[in-house]
XYZ file of C-alpha atoms in Angstrom:
235
model
C 0.000 0.000 0.000
C 1.349 3.442 -0.941
C 1.569 6.349 1.490
C -1.275 8.166 -0.277
C -3.498 5.074 -0.001
C -3.222 5.262 3.796
C -4.974 8.621 3.765
C -7.609 7.845 1.170
C -8.898 4.787 3.010
C -12.636 4.170 2.781
C -13.987 7.630 2.054
C -17.764 7.958 2.185
C -19.082 11.401 1.363
C -22.370 11.103 3.239
C -22.365 12.514 6.793
C -22.733 10.130 9.732
C -25.166 12.475 11.458
C -27.877 12.116 8.806
C -31.258 11.234 10.286
C -32.354 9.169 7.259
C -30.256 7.748 4.449
C -30.841 9.410 1.062
C -31.634 6.787 -1.547
C -32.425 8.610 -4.752
C -29.898 10.763 -6.562
C -32.073 13.829 -6.029
C -32.011 13.288 -2.288
C -28.237 12.893 -2.324
C -27.880 16.150 -4.245
C -30.168 17.886 -1.753
C -28.088 16.615 1.154
C -24.904 17.872 -0.486
C -26.587 21.210 -1.105
C -27.504 21.542 2.565
C -23.917 20.942 3.617
C -22.671 23.375 0.975
C -25.040 25.976 2.382
C -23.944 25.222 5.937
C -20.314 25.709 4.907
C -21.064 29.167 3.522
C -22.968 30.149 6.662
C -20.109 28.925 8.867
C -17.761 31.243 6.978
C -20.202 34.136 7.328
C -21.235 33.887 10.982
C -19.131 31.126 12.541
C -20.287 27.744 13.826
C -21.354 29.187 17.182
C -24.103 31.324 15.611
C -25.302 29.084 12.793
C -28.944 27.948 12.887
C -30.903 25.443 10.852
C -33.026 28.336 9.568
C -29.910 30.004 8.173
C -28.914 26.788 6.442
C -32.385 26.363 4.951
C -32.472 29.954 3.688
C -29.016 29.729 2.146
C -29.876 26.405 0.474
C -33.207 27.706 -0.805
C -34.970 24.899 1.044
C -37.643 24.664 3.700
C -36.755 24.180 7.332
C -38.572 20.860 7.097
C -36.064 19.700 4.478
C -33.197 20.370 6.875
C -34.930 18.480 9.679
C -35.618 15.594 7.342
C -31.897 14.854 7.317
C -30.621 16.458 10.519
C -32.383 16.635 13.904
C -30.686 19.888 14.924
C -27.905 22.388 14.141
C -25.321 20.324 15.994
C -25.976 17.356 13.710
C -25.507 19.629 10.681
C -22.179 20.833 12.042
C -20.959 17.326 12.801
C -21.853 16.185 9.289
C -20.107 19.198 7.786
C -17.020 18.521 9.901
C -16.993 14.869 8.850
C -17.121 15.903 5.215
C -14.273 18.369 5.747
C -12.161 15.650 7.354
C -12.805 13.291 4.454
C -11.913 15.943 1.909
C -8.783 16.835 3.846
C -7.711 13.185 3.775
C -8.171 13.151 0.006
C -6.172 16.364 -0.310
C -3.307 14.909 1.722
C -3.314 11.833 -0.520
C -3.286 14.068 -3.599
C -0.384 16.161 -2.290
C 1.616 13.012 -1.549
C 0.980 11.637 -5.033
C 2.024 14.927 -6.644
C 5.093 15.510 -4.464
C 6.285 11.889 -4.254
C 8.094 12.650 -0.965
C 11.556 11.166 -0.546
C 11.969 11.970 3.153
C 9.894 11.830 6.304
C 9.850 15.607 6.507
C 8.588 15.952 2.938
C 5.710 13.598 3.819
C 4.805 15.692 6.851
C 5.058 18.845 4.759
C 2.494 17.399 2.336
C -0.011 17.262 5.210
C 0.771 20.886 6.085
C 0.390 21.993 2.473
C -2.929 20.162 2.219
C -4.224 21.921 5.341
C -3.267 25.331 3.970
C -4.846 24.635 0.578
C -8.046 23.367 2.183
C -8.370 26.584 4.168
C -7.920 28.537 0.948
C -10.309 26.552 -1.232
C -12.810 24.628 0.927
C -15.754 26.707 2.185
C -16.413 26.198 5.877
C -13.101 24.451 6.544
C -12.894 26.145 9.935
C -15.517 23.586 10.991
C -12.566 21.265 11.571
C -12.282 22.884 14.982
C -15.863 22.185 15.997
C -16.346 19.372 18.494
C -19.189 18.696 20.929
C -17.683 16.770 23.836
C -20.999 15.534 25.158
C -22.158 14.041 21.877
C -18.785 13.049 20.418
C -16.517 12.108 23.327
C -12.834 11.982 22.501
C -11.378 8.528 23.097
C -8.218 7.894 25.108
C -6.443 7.075 21.850
C -7.289 10.517 20.478
C -7.245 12.917 23.426
C -7.315 16.239 21.627
C -10.150 18.210 20.070
C -10.103 19.720 16.600
C -8.817 17.855 13.581
C -9.256 14.076 13.542
C -5.977 13.797 15.414
C -6.040 10.067 16.082
C -6.527 9.129 12.431
C -4.067 11.616 10.968
C -1.380 10.883 13.549
C -1.957 7.149 13.141
C -1.677 7.169 9.357
C 1.372 9.425 9.437
C 2.975 7.149 12.029
C 2.467 4.101 9.804
C 3.831 5.894 6.750
C 6.847 7.370 8.533
C 7.644 4.058 10.183
C 7.252 1.738 7.194
C 8.838 3.965 4.584
C 11.351 6.050 6.515
C 12.211 3.977 9.548
C 10.843 6.087 12.383
C 10.209 3.857 15.415
C 6.485 3.074 15.507
C 4.862 3.096 18.923
C 3.090 5.214 21.563
C 5.835 7.838 21.601
C 5.640 8.478 17.859
C 1.837 8.543 17.942
C 1.797 10.979 20.853
C 4.354 13.303 19.260
C 2.497 13.326 15.959
C -0.731 14.149 17.795
C 1.054 17.059 19.461
C 2.394 18.088 16.050
C -1.103 18.088 14.532
C -2.492 20.203 17.361
C 0.338 22.729 17.122
C 0.030 22.963 13.351
C -3.752 23.360 13.446
C -3.583 26.096 16.079
C -0.893 28.157 14.345
C -2.240 27.718 10.819
C -5.810 28.490 11.861
C -4.610 31.712 13.471
C -3.051 32.634 10.160
C -6.421 32.447 8.427
C -8.426 34.442 10.955
C -7.862 37.795 9.264
C -6.591 36.732 5.849
C -8.600 34.398 3.628
C -5.422 33.373 1.803
C -3.511 32.872 5.018
C -0.845 35.036 6.620
C 2.416 33.693 5.235
C 4.180 34.501 8.510
C 1.998 32.027 10.397
C 2.291 29.401 7.666
C 6.084 29.638 7.704
C 6.165 29.649 11.492
C 3.985 26.538 11.649
C 6.492 24.690 9.494
C 9.391 25.948 11.571
C 7.800 25.004 14.908
C 6.930 21.519 13.698
C 10.364 20.975 12.160
C 12.156 22.015 15.344
C 9.839 19.946 17.545
C 10.168 16.717 15.559
C 13.862 17.154 14.810
C 14.482 17.121 18.547
C 13.307 13.490 18.584
C 13.878 12.213 15.040
C 16.518 14.445 13.506
C 18.442 11.763 11.621
C 15.328 9.921 10.486
C 13.747 13.133 9.150
C 16.882 14.126 7.229
C 17.214 11.305 4.720
C 18.762 11.401 1.263
C 20.735 14.481 2.236
C 17.579 16.593 2.604
C 17.720 18.596 5.803
C 14.631 19.535 7.766
C 14.011 23.214 7.055
C 14.278 25.602 9.973
C 12.662 28.659 8.483
C 13.274 32.231 9.472
C 10.220 34.091 10.723
C 8.875 36.421 8.070
C 9.360 40.098 8.834
């Protein structure tokens, strides 16, 4: 299995929070339209203020149509977040296929690049940071909120171990989870006031991650003569 295959996995576009399963193509298109509308509303007002009425209005649908698929606004947000995670996984796989990374660091950088590009091109991508702890408890294997840390860290750990020789185990998984959280926090801050992303934050995210991981896996990250970049902060 290639590195990109690890991230593609079994992608199913339908949201897990759907109240009933769409059967006909028209119903599937309507469901997609509702999530598209929700994504736009999230960008406009944030996920704290979104309502099902806003989603219905943006989608040009009745409120009853929204409730046909989702029991409440939280279910809409969870479904939108699930779709964003799936699309992010596909983007990571695409970046890896295009870049054909030759080092562990280049593989990690593909995940960073995918995150940045998703923020730039995917409406509502900030939903990645929405999590309802009462309805979606975080397991002990994935202790942090936000991005699907357990999955991303797990797939990266497998790829970095099998292809580049990093020692697979709890330590690697934990450090990659920390890496994901740091990257998400810094990169998200860079998109708060700039829809294209503040390049200072993007560069700093790469630098912070490189320094953090190099402290544990310096030699393993720097294969084939390619050093881990320690970038200067943009002025």
